[in-house]
Every structure is written in C-alpha cells, then in structure tokens.
Amino acid sequence: MAFLSEPTKAAPAVGDGASAVPSSWQVWRYRLKVASREPTTLIGVLTALLFTYLIVVPIISIVLDAVRVQFGHERRLGKDFGDLTLYYLDRTFTSPVSVDLFWRPLFNTLSVAVGAILLSLLIGTTLAWLISRTDMFGRRWFATALIVPYMLPAWTFALAWTTLFKNRTVGGQPGWFEALGWTPPDWVAYGRFPITIILALHYTPFVILLFGSALRRFDSQLEDSARILGAKRYQVAMQIILPLMRPALMSSMILIFAKCLGEFGVPYVLGLPVKFEVLSTSLFRSIASRQTGVAGVVAASIMLIGIITLMIDARLVREARRFVTIGSKGSMNRQSRLGKLRLPATGFAATIFMLSVGLPLLTLFLSTIMKLPAQFTLDNFTLDYWIGRDLHTVALQTGVLLSPDLWAAAKNTLMIVGLASVASGILGLLVGYVVIRTPVRALSVYLRQVTFLPYLVPGIAFAAAYLSLFAVPRGPMPALYGTVTILVLALMADQMPYASRAGISAMTQLGKDPEEAAQIAGAGWFRRMMSIVIPIQKGSLVTGVLLPFISGIKGLSLFVILAVPSTDVLTTYSLRLVDYHYTQAANAVVLIIAAIAYLGTLAAQKLTKTNLAEGLGS
Amino acid sequence: MPTINLRGAQKNYGVNSANAVSNLDLEIRDGEFMCLLGPSGCGKTTTLRMIAGLENLSGGEIRIGDRVVDSIFDGVFVPPEKREMGLVFQSYALWPHLTIERNTDFGLRLRKLPKAEREARVEKVMQALDIAKYRDRYPSQLSGGQQQRVALARMLAVNPGVLLLDEPLSNLDARLRLEMRAELKRLHKEFKTTIVFVTHDQWEAMTLATTIAVMNEGTLQQMGTPNDIYDRPANRFVAEFVGSPPINILSFDKKDTSDVAKEAETYLSSRYPSLRGIGSVGIRPEALSYATKKEDVPQGSFSGKMVVTGILPTGGSWILELRSDSHTLFLTTHALPRLELGEKVRFFAPPDALHVFDKDGQRITEADKLLRSAKLN
C-alpha cells in the first residue's frame, strides 16, 4: 500500500486554507482514501453481497411465490405463469380449505406454544430459584443436569413418548403401555397434550438459564434495603424482586414462543397420527404436495409472526437495560434456607430431571435392545438392532450400526454440517470484524441486521424459501435441489445469526486497543489480522464453529425439506425410519444424534470455558 | 522529530453531532513534553488519536515538519503504521497472547532488523524499565504497574520520534503513579523523545510538562508553561480547572453579586477607574491571608470581614472556610490557624493576586499591568 502513503512534499501555502470549509468533493475524496486504505470495507461489501444473496433473496423469493401464479395453475387462474395473483392469499386465508391450511394450524401452534410457555415458566422459575438461591442438595449438579434436555434434539422426547404411549390407532410395533394391556387414549398418545408437555420440558432450560442468571445477578442489597425499611418477605418478592425479574421472564417467554413456532419434529411425530397440524407441519404438507403458492403464504406468515415476536423481544431487552443494576461489590446473593422443604425440593428437581432426561433416554435405549415392547424377560433382550446380521425384515436386514445407510448418513452429516459450520464460523468472525471496524456505518448496520435475519425466520420457513429460490435454475445458478450445496448454503445462512453474534461480541470484547497498538507499532492490515486478531480470537472462532455444528447435527426442519435420499443426514434418516416403523433403528439413530449433540456441547464448553447460556438459542 | 503541527484540526463523529474537537491549532516542538489537560470529554484523547492517525479529520490538517500527513484539502491520509510514532494506551493494550519479550519485540520484527540488533534493543529498554525478569511471562501475569512499563517499553523499543501517552497513569495507585511520573521524566531526558501526554490530572500536568495545553469542549483554552497556566490563566475556565482547592471567583453578575464581590467591585473601580467591563475576579486560596486585627491588614490590599465556618487540616496545611452573608471563600494557610469556629476575621490579598476577567470570562491583560504596578506604590 505504499502508493497510499504520501511522500514528503513541499508545503503549499495553506495558512488560511486550513480553516476554510472543505468542499464536498474534497470530503468524499478524503473519505475514500481513508476507507480504501484497508480491505475491511471491501470485505464488508463482499460479505454483504453474499448474505444478501443467501438470506434476503430467498426470503423475497418465497414472498413473491405467495402472490404470483405458480406452475400448473395458469389454466385455472387464466393468467400466465408468474403473473400477480391474490389466489393463494385467498385460498390460505379465506377459502373453505383455509381452516385446514392455516387457521386451525395457527390456533394449534398458538395453543401449544402458550401451554408450553406456561408450563415451562412454572417449572423453570421454581428450579432456577432452587438452583441459584437456596440450599437445595446437589445444586451444582442440577445446574448442569437440568440443562441437558436442551442439548438433545426435541423430537428425541417425541420418539420416547411414542415408544411409551403409542396405541392401536397407528400400525407398527405397539407402545409399552399398549403392550402391557392398557390402551392409552388418543389424547394422551398424540396431538396437543404430548406436544405441549414435550416442548415445555425441552424449553424449560431456557427459563432456568435466563431467569437463573438474572437471579444471580440480582443484588441482595436491593432486597436488604427493602427489608431494613420494614418490608415483609412477600412485599419484597412482589415489589422488588418480581418487577426486576420481569424482563428476564418476558424474554424467555418470547424466545420459547419463537422456538415453538418453528418446531417441526415433535408435531410431525406426535401430531400426524391424529391429523393435529401446526403451522410448520402445514407448511411441510403444502410443500410436499407441491402447493408452492400456498406454501409461500404460510411460510411468509410464519416469518411475519416470528419477526413480530422477536421485535417485541428486542424492545423488551432495550427496556430491560434500564433495570440493569450496577452492583459489583455488594452483588453477593444470599441463600434461603429451605429447612424442612430441603428434601422435597431436591426430590422435585430430581423428578423433573428424571422426566425430562432420564426416562426418555432410558426408554429409547431399552426400546433399541428389546424385541417386543415392555416385555422384560431376558430372552426378549437383544443387540440385533444395533449390530445384528441377517434379520428377517423387508429392508434394513442388519443392525443399524452395520447398515451402510447409517454410515452414509453420518458421512453426509459430518460433511454438510461440518462444512457449513466451518464456513459460518469464519464468516461470523469476519462479519464481526467488519461490523466493529468499518468506518462506513451503513455497511456495519446492514451486515449486522442481514446476518441476524434468519433468526427471525423459523428454520422450516427458511428451508421453504431456499426451495423456492434454488429449485429451478436462475441466471448462472443451476438448480440446486437435491445437491449437497443447497444444504450447506441453507445451513450456513441459518447459522449466521449465532456465528455473527459470536463474532461481533468477540470483537467488541477485544476492543480496538490491541489492534491499534499493533498499527502504531507499524503493522499493516494483513499482519494485524494474522498475528494479533486471529490468535487472540482463537477461542471464539472455535465456539463459532462448534455451536453451529451442534445445532446443525440435531437440526431437522431444514433438512426435512431440502434433503433427498442421496443427501440423507442422520436426522432425516431417522425420520424415515420412523415413517417405515423401524422403531428400534429409528430410536438408535436418535440416541446417536443425542450423544453427539451432548458430547459436542460439553466439548465446546470445556474447550472455550464458556457457559452454555452464551450459546443460548442455538 | 520535526515539529508536529495541527491547523484548524476538527473532528466530529457524524454530521449532526457536536464537534469533539473544533478548529484546533497546536504546535508540538521537538523534545517537548507537552500535556493535553482538560476534563473528561474535552477532546484531548481525540486530539492525541488524530495525531497518531487513529482518527481521521473532519476538517483542517496535520503536518509533521513539512510533510502533510492528514488533510482533507489535499486528500492525504498517512495511516498510523506509517507515521513512526509511539502510543501508550490507557488500557495498555498489551497483546494477551504474546510474552513480554514478544510484546516488546513486535515493532522491531516488523522493521525487519537483524536479530542481534533486535535483541540488543529489547534488552536495553527492558533493562531501562526494569522488566527484563518478566520476559517470558504473559501480560495477564503482571501487575498494573508492570504492564504499564511493558506498554512503555514496547513503544520505546522502536525509538519513535514522538511518544504519545493517553492517561497512562490513571489506572495505577497513588504511590506507583508518583514513581512512574519520575520515571517518565527520566525517560524523557534519556531517550530525548518528544512526548505528548493526555491527562485530566492537573498535578500530573504541572509536574511533568514543559508545555501544557488546556482544552475544554473541543477547543484549546490556553497553551503555556505550567507557571503561565497557573499564574496567568487565560480565562475563567482555566483558572477554575487548575488549582485545588479551586480558585475563589467573585462574579459581578447583576443578579447574583454577593457582598464580597460588591466589595471587590468597589475596591477595583475606586482605584482603577480605567478598568471597564469586569465580569469577575478570581483569587487563589493560597494568595489569601487572614488577620484578626484591622491593623495587621496591609495598606492597599483587597480585604473584607468574614466568619470562620470551617477549619480543614490537610496535613501540613489548613484550608479555612470563610463565610459572609452571601459568599464563601476558601483560604489556604501553612501556619496552624489559632482560630475558633464562628470567629470574625479579616481576609486580605495583595492587588497583584487578583485575576480579572471580562464578562465573557476572558482575562483582562491590561488589569495585570495596573495591579502589578499598584503594588509598588
């Protein structure tokens, strides 16, 4: 960059000139000079273009699908392919089938979400309080153990539930209770009730993490001051603690809602047998039946609800900042003595742990080594489903570990998810760098927002958007449906919110100083990146790769729409096994996924010495 | 290092925001130890960062000698890595992943010096700053004072023409701060570098600087030697900012004139009828004396009667708080005051101890001559 540095030159007569107002041309020339000095802005522009293509364009494409005549409907609508039409909006929102397409799924989604929120708040706040502010036995252990449900894929629980409660409504191997002679009624086995329970248990860790950390940060002195002024315990709770905790509560409620909105696996497994549809399964059905236009409308609606919800959350978080109490020295928290309730409280926590981790995992595991359900005799146990050969089944004649399909799926998973998470980790750090460093503020704001956008869009809607854009060749881009590329791209874009957030926060924490010090010492941009920024950010780069990897491994909604048999990943593979009623094999695959996700999370935590709370939402 | 020259330098962050620095003219000569002094947010750090090239200008230009390094008019911007300066950050900004030796070595490696010379220079500065024994440690293993030395050593190793220091002592405890002050003064002599030092601590500025530039709200208030700044503050801001306890200000505001201020007004207008447009008068606490008897008040001095309302020992000296009906004065004395609270005393000050400011708060320099000659009478 030698040409940019100005050689010594004779001083022109500046004198008064310096205090004169520069012309706008001079200002622009100067700014250009400053900006072009470093590749930061160039990199920013390139990444901004990339993400516009990978995130914004697919979303626009699916919204356009919703209002344009789709292939095959030209005759019926008397218009040409691609013309504007209100037909799909009308069909989804007002026609006689709209109840099945949209309104009932919407109602079901909302009712399930509200139920799950209430239940998880009830359990979660209690547990958070027990863990962080009381002398319950084994608090430390519970603090980690009760988060485990969140590390496992949600539909692990759904499969465990069917293993236990499946009744004669559906074919295939019966559930344990059915086998024991008690037929669970449909409302217990399928639909709203189990979905609500499972989502509640799965998202309770959200509440424990968010509410718990707010509780821990809560300064006991605030409580003490009220007590000293004569407030009773319940008055302290109602007038001091609760108002200050409200932001954390609201925030966890909204996060759970947003997550429930995009949840696909659980309602798919448990809702299908009784035709209990939520928005995500309705969208899936529209896509599966090639109702592209209707799918566009439903996907856009899901996005809109997601965006509104998270905007509310952003606003709450802003307001919550007013509540940030700066209590560094005195912010010790005091423990309440539980007294006689100490044992029952511990029992409660243990029960929740058993229900949300122990029982489902144990059920799944037992189911994979038992020939007939719920028959606990020695001859009924077998390892055939894992490592058997020459089984007398139509397909899958070996144990799942010996099946080439599993290994193909595992290989695909590692390749697709690995590639996507490495890419998103690196891009995340780059985005973080540009966002924090570029002098062009508009670029910084745009990059920050565009990489956050997929967060507002539930995975299933995002997958639908990708399908809409990349299913057919457009311009120089060939049709990507059925390729590994589309999965990698979609997964990468879907993970960008976490990756870029990690990058931005890492760069914010790093601050400008170390880099500026290197600059003063004479280091150019490239040198600063290689010997200062990247070495210091090693840890967060690892997190930025690992977290997307874990969430990608257990992710289902993206793959279920975009994967085809040749690009099978573990999740879709197990889902297909579910569809074919190979219960044991399906459960075995799910256990493998759960193990990878769990161990991966632990490894990430160990490696980076970070708390799970930071990776929340991934 | 040739002279550094800021002309009409200006900085704002965004079109609609107020200027962080406006129309600043500053000249830093070779070998100078200059302090930029001012309250927080006055633009002193921004000025320092503009000199280093870490901030670009919004107006004006910066030259080093004859070379323009930053100018909107000429479309010139020399990046920091090419300005050959040293900057010690307030946070020290040591690279956490490098050892002390590698931190110190960093700039020399970039300059591709032969290994032997690099080692010799690193050794020299590490010895000079007494950090050689920590060479293999990482920054997080050092105390604040040690980190501070490393930050200095890192910059001194490349032997910069000018060393910029951004409040480098503010994170140290009182004792270490004193030691480091002496250290800085010694380094200034030993390495013969020009030093620009940003601080909000007036004592630091007074004890270290050869020149002080006092800034407020982005503009330069006064530039001069420490004595100039203290003895002849150019305006009320400088007078009030420098000095502790702060200077006593008697304001002649029509609405808000206190009884003591009225006396000062009478005193000045009766003796120096040529003085016009006086807005206020300042008297430093140590320029005030007190007497219990009227006879002890010297002829021709400005004096008045007040009540002792506070005697505050500060170790070796005492601050007296004196009150009248509508004014409070502070007075510093080095002799044990044998006074009771509530006792009536007379304060007095020689005429040349009065700092006279006009209604805009600017020093009236003609008054200085008049008041000084008055003493001879």
XYZ file of N, CA, C and O in Angstrom, chain A residues 1-2 4-15 17-23 25-27 29-31 33-34 37-38 439 441 510 512-525 527-528 531-533 535-536, chain B residues 7-8 13-15 23 49 52-61 63 66-68 70-82 85-87 89-98 106-107 109-111 154-155 158:
440
model
N 0.831 -1.208 0.000
C 0.000 0.000 0.000
C 0.863 1.255 0.000
O 0.450 2.307 0.467
N 2.052 1.081 -0.535
C 2.978 2.202 -0.467
C 2.439 3.408 -1.221
O 2.666 4.548 -0.820
N -0.313 4.597 -1.219
C -1.281 5.394 -0.466
C -0.615 6.370 0.502
O -1.214 7.348 0.901
N 0.573 6.048 0.882
C 1.218 6.951 1.820
C 1.849 8.102 1.035
O 2.424 7.909 -0.025
N 1.688 9.237 1.557
C 2.099 10.425 0.808
C 3.593 10.699 0.995
O 4.079 10.725 2.112
N 4.307 10.833 -0.075
C 5.718 11.186 0.086
C 5.854 12.610 0.617
O 4.923 13.413 0.527
N 7.007 12.873 1.137
C 7.263 14.227 1.617
C 7.069 15.199 0.466
O 7.535 14.969 -0.636
N 6.324 16.204 0.729
C 6.167 17.157 -0.369
C 6.248 18.573 0.165
O 6.012 18.826 1.346
N 6.576 19.448 -0.736
C 6.739 20.842 -0.330
C 5.430 21.353 0.233
O 4.368 21.091 -0.307
N 5.507 22.046 1.335
C 4.300 22.543 1.961
C 3.700 23.654 1.118
O 4.365 24.647 0.841
N 2.477 23.469 0.666
C 1.836 24.576 -0.036
C 1.412 25.634 0.976
O 1.390 25.371 2.178
N 1.115 26.780 0.454
C 0.700 27.841 1.376
C -0.701 27.522 1.861
O -1.680 27.822 1.192
N -0.795 26.866 2.982
C -2.119 26.510 3.484
C -2.687 27.678 4.281
O -3.679 28.275 3.906
N -1.981 28.028 5.309
C -2.356 29.187 6.117
C -3.837 29.240 6.397
O -4.370 28.402 7.113
N -6.151 28.547 4.424
C -6.856 27.454 3.750
C -7.350 26.405 4.711
O -8.434 25.863 4.535
N -6.559 26.092 5.724
C -6.888 25.009 6.630
C -8.176 25.257 7.388
O -8.899 24.321 7.709
N -8.446 26.511 7.668
C -9.646 26.772 8.451
C -10.870 26.944 7.553
O -11.981 27.033 8.039
N -10.636 26.942 6.220
C -11.766 27.062 5.322
C -12.570 25.776 5.330
O -12.084 24.736 5.775
N -13.797 25.843 4.861
C -14.655 24.657 4.832
C -14.307 23.843 3.588
O -14.254 24.381 2.483
N -14.035 22.551 3.750
C -13.706 21.745 2.574
C -14.923 21.530 1.707
O -16.042 21.447 2.214
N -14.727 21.448 0.416
C -15.848 21.188 -0.471
C -16.271 19.733 -0.308
O -15.499 18.907 0.172
N -16.664 17.575 -2.497
C -15.817 16.700 -3.295
C -14.564 16.331 -2.514
O -14.146 15.173 -2.496
N -14.000 17.318 -1.846
C -12.786 17.047 -1.059
C -13.073 16.079 0.072
O -12.283 15.190 0.343
N -14.237 16.285 0.697
C -14.593 15.388 1.804
C -14.708 13.965 1.308
O -14.186 13.030 1.910
N -13.384 12.592 -1.398
C -12.092 12.067 -1.810
C -11.316 11.580 -0.581
O -10.733 10.500 -0.560
N -11.383 12.391 0.466
C -10.665 12.056 1.697
C -11.217 10.777 2.307
O -10.492 9.873 2.691
N -12.551 10.692 2.364
C -13.166 9.501 2.965
C -12.814 8.255 2.187
O -12.552 7.198 2.751
N -10.231 7.778 0.461
C -8.823 7.490 0.728
C -8.698 6.719 2.052
O -8.007 5.707 2.133
N -9.396 7.206 3.063
C -9.320 6.549 4.371
C -9.890 5.135 4.287
O -9.320 4.188 4.801
N -7.835 2.472 2.349
C -6.540 2.187 2.939
C -6.473 0.733 3.404
O -5.435 0.118 3.429
N -7.601 0.192 3.783
C -7.643 -1.155 4.333
C -8.720 -1.966 3.642
O -9.696 -1.410 3.179
N -15.415 2.006 8.855
C -15.832 3.382 9.084
C -17.163 3.691 8.407
O -17.780 4.703 8.684
N -20.711 3.371 8.328
C -21.658 2.888 9.318
C -22.807 2.108 8.691
O -23.257 1.112 9.232
N -12.790 -7.638 22.417
C -11.376 -7.414 22.132
C -11.062 -5.933 22.179
O -10.020 -5.515 22.645
N -10.632 -2.046 20.428
C -9.758 -1.568 19.366
C -8.303 -1.581 19.788
O -7.409 -1.671 18.958
N -8.074 -1.452 21.078
C -6.718 -1.140 21.542
C -5.612 -2.081 21.059
O -4.622 -1.606 20.522
N -5.745 -3.414 21.254
C -4.623 -4.270 20.852
C -4.275 -4.107 19.375
O -3.116 -4.090 19.003
N -5.320 -3.957 18.562
C -5.056 -3.827 17.141
C -4.432 -2.472 16.828
O -3.517 -2.365 16.014
N -4.930 -1.449 17.487
C -4.370 -0.115 17.244
C -2.927 -0.040 17.712
O -2.100 0.635 17.094
N -2.644 -0.737 18.810
C -1.265 -0.750 19.298
C -0.347 -1.367 18.250
O 0.759 -0.879 18.005
N -0.841 -2.439 17.590
C -0.037 -3.074 16.542
C 0.123 -2.129 15.361
O 1.185 -2.055 14.731
N -0.949 -1.392 15.093
C -0.909 -0.434 13.993
C 0.145 0.638 14.250
O 0.937 0.984 13.379
N 0.135 1.142 15.491
C 1.120 2.147 15.868
C 2.525 1.572 15.747
O 3.454 2.229 15.307
N 2.647 0.269 16.118
C 3.964 -0.358 16.058
C 4.407 -0.572 14.619
O 5.536 -0.961 14.367
N 3.502 -0.360 13.657
C 3.909 -0.416 12.266
C 3.335 -1.583 11.492
O 3.779 -1.870 10.392
N 2.317 -2.285 12.055
C 1.782 -3.454 11.371
C 0.663 -3.055 10.430
O -0.260 -2.348 10.823
N 0.737 -3.538 9.191
C -0.327 -3.298 8.228
C -1.504 -4.211 8.504
O -1.465 -5.025 9.421
N -2.559 -4.109 7.672
C -3.799 -4.811 7.956
C -3.621 -6.320 8.033
O -4.048 -6.967 8.978
N -0.980 -8.168 8.460
C -0.160 -8.575 9.592
C -0.959 -8.520 10.901
O -0.884 -9.392 11.741
N -1.762 -7.479 11.028
C -2.561 -7.350 12.255
C -3.542 -8.503 12.374
O -3.754 -9.063 13.440
N -1.287 -11.824 13.111
C -0.552 -12.016 14.369
C -1.233 -11.408 15.592
O -0.785 -11.637 16.704
N -2.313 -10.658 15.412
C -2.996 -10.130 16.599
C -4.435 -10.643 16.669
O -4.805 -11.356 17.602
N -5.248 -10.304 15.691
C -6.687 -10.550 15.823
C -7.005 -12.046 15.884
O -7.637 -12.514 16.829
N -5.074 -14.830 16.393
C -4.588 -15.570 17.576
C -5.378 -15.253 18.841
O -5.690 -16.155 19.621
N -5.740 -13.992 19.027
C -6.496 -13.654 20.244
C -7.896 -14.250 20.172
O -8.454 -14.670 21.175
N -3.429 22.266 12.275
C -4.003 23.554 11.867
C -5.485 23.392 11.619
O -5.898 22.629 10.753
N -6.247 24.107 12.392
C -7.700 24.065 12.223
C -8.256 22.659 12.314
O -9.271 22.338 11.706
N -18.057 13.106 15.091
C -18.478 11.747 14.779
C -19.897 11.829 14.239
O -20.847 11.834 14.994
N -20.008 11.916 12.931
C -21.338 12.033 12.363
C -21.694 13.484 12.136
O -21.260 14.376 12.874
N -22.507 13.681 11.084
C -22.758 15.035 10.605
C -23.444 15.901 11.651
O -23.139 17.074 11.811
N -11.562 23.306 15.365
C -10.627 24.339 14.935
C -9.415 24.463 15.846
O -9.119 25.518 16.378
N -5.334 10.956 19.329
C -5.577 9.908 18.336
C -5.528 10.456 16.918
O -5.170 9.746 15.987
N -1.924 10.525 16.095
C -1.438 9.177 15.812
C -1.974 8.648 14.490
O -1.401 7.746 13.899
N -3.096 9.213 14.043
C -3.693 8.729 12.805
C -4.773 7.699 13.044
O -5.264 7.077 12.118
N -5.166 7.509 14.300
C -6.212 6.541 14.606
C -7.596 7.136 14.391
O -8.575 6.413 14.315
N -7.675 8.449 14.327
C -8.924 9.104 13.931
C -8.618 9.925 12.692
O -7.550 10.529 12.597
N -9.553 9.951 11.752
C -9.345 10.860 10.639
C -9.976 12.194 10.968
O -10.836 12.294 11.828
N -9.534 13.204 10.233
C -10.019 14.558 10.488
C -11.384 14.756 9.853
O -11.749 14.088 8.896
N -12.116 15.708 10.412
C -13.317 16.171 9.719
C -13.045 17.543 9.128
O -13.899 18.119 8.462
N -11.889 18.085 9.417
C -11.529 19.392 8.878
C -10.119 19.737 9.295
O -9.610 19.212 10.277
N -9.460 20.616 8.521
C -8.119 21.036 8.880
C -7.052 20.073 8.404
O -7.324 19.220 7.555
N -5.873 20.210 8.957
C -4.805 19.317 8.524
C -3.762 19.133 9.615
O -3.693 19.890 10.578
N 0.474 18.313 10.009
C 1.762 18.126 9.356
C 2.786 17.671 10.350
O 2.741 18.029 11.520
N 7.524 19.354 7.271
C 6.930 19.882 6.051
C 5.947 18.919 5.420
O 5.294 19.231 4.442
N 5.877 17.727 5.993
C 5.099 16.681 5.360
C 3.666 16.698 5.874
O 3.418 16.634 7.079
N 2.732 16.799 4.932
C 1.323 16.737 5.321
C 0.975 15.271 5.555
O 1.170 14.433 4.681
N -2.091 14.396 7.077
C -3.536 14.247 7.141
C -4.172 15.551 6.704
O -3.928 16.588 7.333
N -4.924 15.503 5.605
C -5.550 16.738 5.148
C -6.699 16.402 4.231
O -6.555 15.622 3.287
N -7.831 16.994 4.526
C -8.977 16.783 3.645
C -8.757 17.523 2.336
O -9.071 17.023 1.268
N -8.148 18.712 2.446
C -7.976 19.554 1.255
C -7.077 18.880 0.235
O -7.346 18.911 -0.951
N -6.012 18.255 0.730
C -5.086 17.622 -0.199
C -5.439 16.159 -0.448
O -4.788 15.482 -1.231
N -6.480 15.657 0.260
C -6.833 14.256 0.107
C -5.709 13.332 0.552
O -5.405 12.341 -0.085
N -5.062 13.709 1.630
C -3.925 12.929 2.104
C -4.280 12.288 3.432
O -4.860 12.928 4.304
N -3.978 11.005 3.556
C -4.093 10.384 4.874
C -2.993 9.349 5.015
O -2.989 8.338 4.322
N -2.057 9.621 5.872
C -0.999 8.653 6.132
C -1.456 7.788 7.294
O -1.745 8.307 8.370
N -1.565 6.466 7.095
C -2.082 5.614 8.160
C -1.123 5.540 9.342
O 0.074 5.806 9.190
N -1.636 5.185 10.495
C -0.834 5.182 11.722
C 0.448 4.357 11.592
O 1.486 4.754 12.124
N 0.343 3.216 10.886
C 1.518 2.345 10.834
C 2.667 2.979 10.054
O 3.773 2.489 10.061
N 2.358 4.098 9.357
C 3.434 4.739 8.608
C 3.852 6.078 9.214
O 4.555 6.856 8.599
N 5.249 6.697 15.088
C 5.028 7.270 16.411
C 4.865 6.128 17.406
O 4.730 4.976 17.033
N 4.889 6.498 18.671
C 4.595 5.515 19.698
C 3.381 5.980 20.463
O 3.196 7.178 20.663
N 2.517 5.043 20.845
C 1.336 5.436 21.623
C 1.134 4.431 22.744
O 1.059 3.225 22.507
N -1.472 3.209 25.404
C -2.906 3.336 25.629
C -3.222 3.367 27.117
O -2.477 2.834 27.935
N -4.363 3.948 27.397
C -4.815 3.986 28.789
C -4.983 2.578 29.335
O -4.664 2.299 30.480
N -5.478 1.682 28.471
C -5.664 0.287 28.904
C -4.389 -0.526 28.728
O -4.403 -1.725 28.946
N -3.334 0.104 28.268
C -2.036 -0.520 27.948
C -2.084 -1.331 26.667
O -1.123 -1.360 25.925
N -3.229 -2.014 26.425
C -3.396 -2.764 25.175
C -2.236 -3.695 24.888
O -1.771 -3.790 23.762
N -1.762 -4.390 25.897
C -0.730 -5.400 25.635
C -1.399 -6.568 24.926
O -2.557 -6.861 25.171
N -0.652 -7.229 24.059
C -1.240 -8.361 23.354
C -1.229 -9.573 24.271
O -0.161 -10.075 24.639
N -2.417 -10.050 24.627
C -2.504 -11.076 25.669
C -1.869 -12.400 25.275
O -1.543 -13.208 26.134
N -1.730 -12.643 23.971
C -1.243 -13.957 23.541
C 0.267 -13.971 23.311
O 0.807 -14.978 22.888
N 0.939 -12.859 23.580
C 2.385 -12.810 23.384
C 3.077 -12.572 24.722
O 2.548 -11.883 25.592
N 7.805 -6.840 19.047
C 6.876 -6.839 17.907
C 7.231 -5.803 16.838
O 7.352 -6.113 15.655
N 7.397 -4.568 17.268
C 7.665 -3.493 16.318
C 8.996 -3.668 15.605
O 9.131 -3.355 14.420
N 10.511 -6.522 14.927
C 10.375 -7.578 13.930
C 9.756 -7.040 12.657
O 10.149 -7.404 11.556
N 8.742 -6.175 12.836
C 8.091 -5.600 11.663
C 9.085 -4.794 10.848
O 8.986 -4.699 9.635
N 10.036 -4.203 11.531
C 11.014 -3.377 10.827
C 12.162 -4.208 10.272
O 13.106 -3.674 9.720
N 7.465 -1.365 24.972
C 7.086 -1.796 23.641
C 7.212 -0.645 22.644
O 7.623 -0.836 21.504
N 6.820 0.555 23.099
C 6.867 1.695 22.196
C 8.272 2.281 22.114
O 8.720 2.698 21.048
N 11.101 0.771 19.540
C 11.251 1.176 18.141
C 11.781 2.603 18.026
O 11.943 3.117 16.932
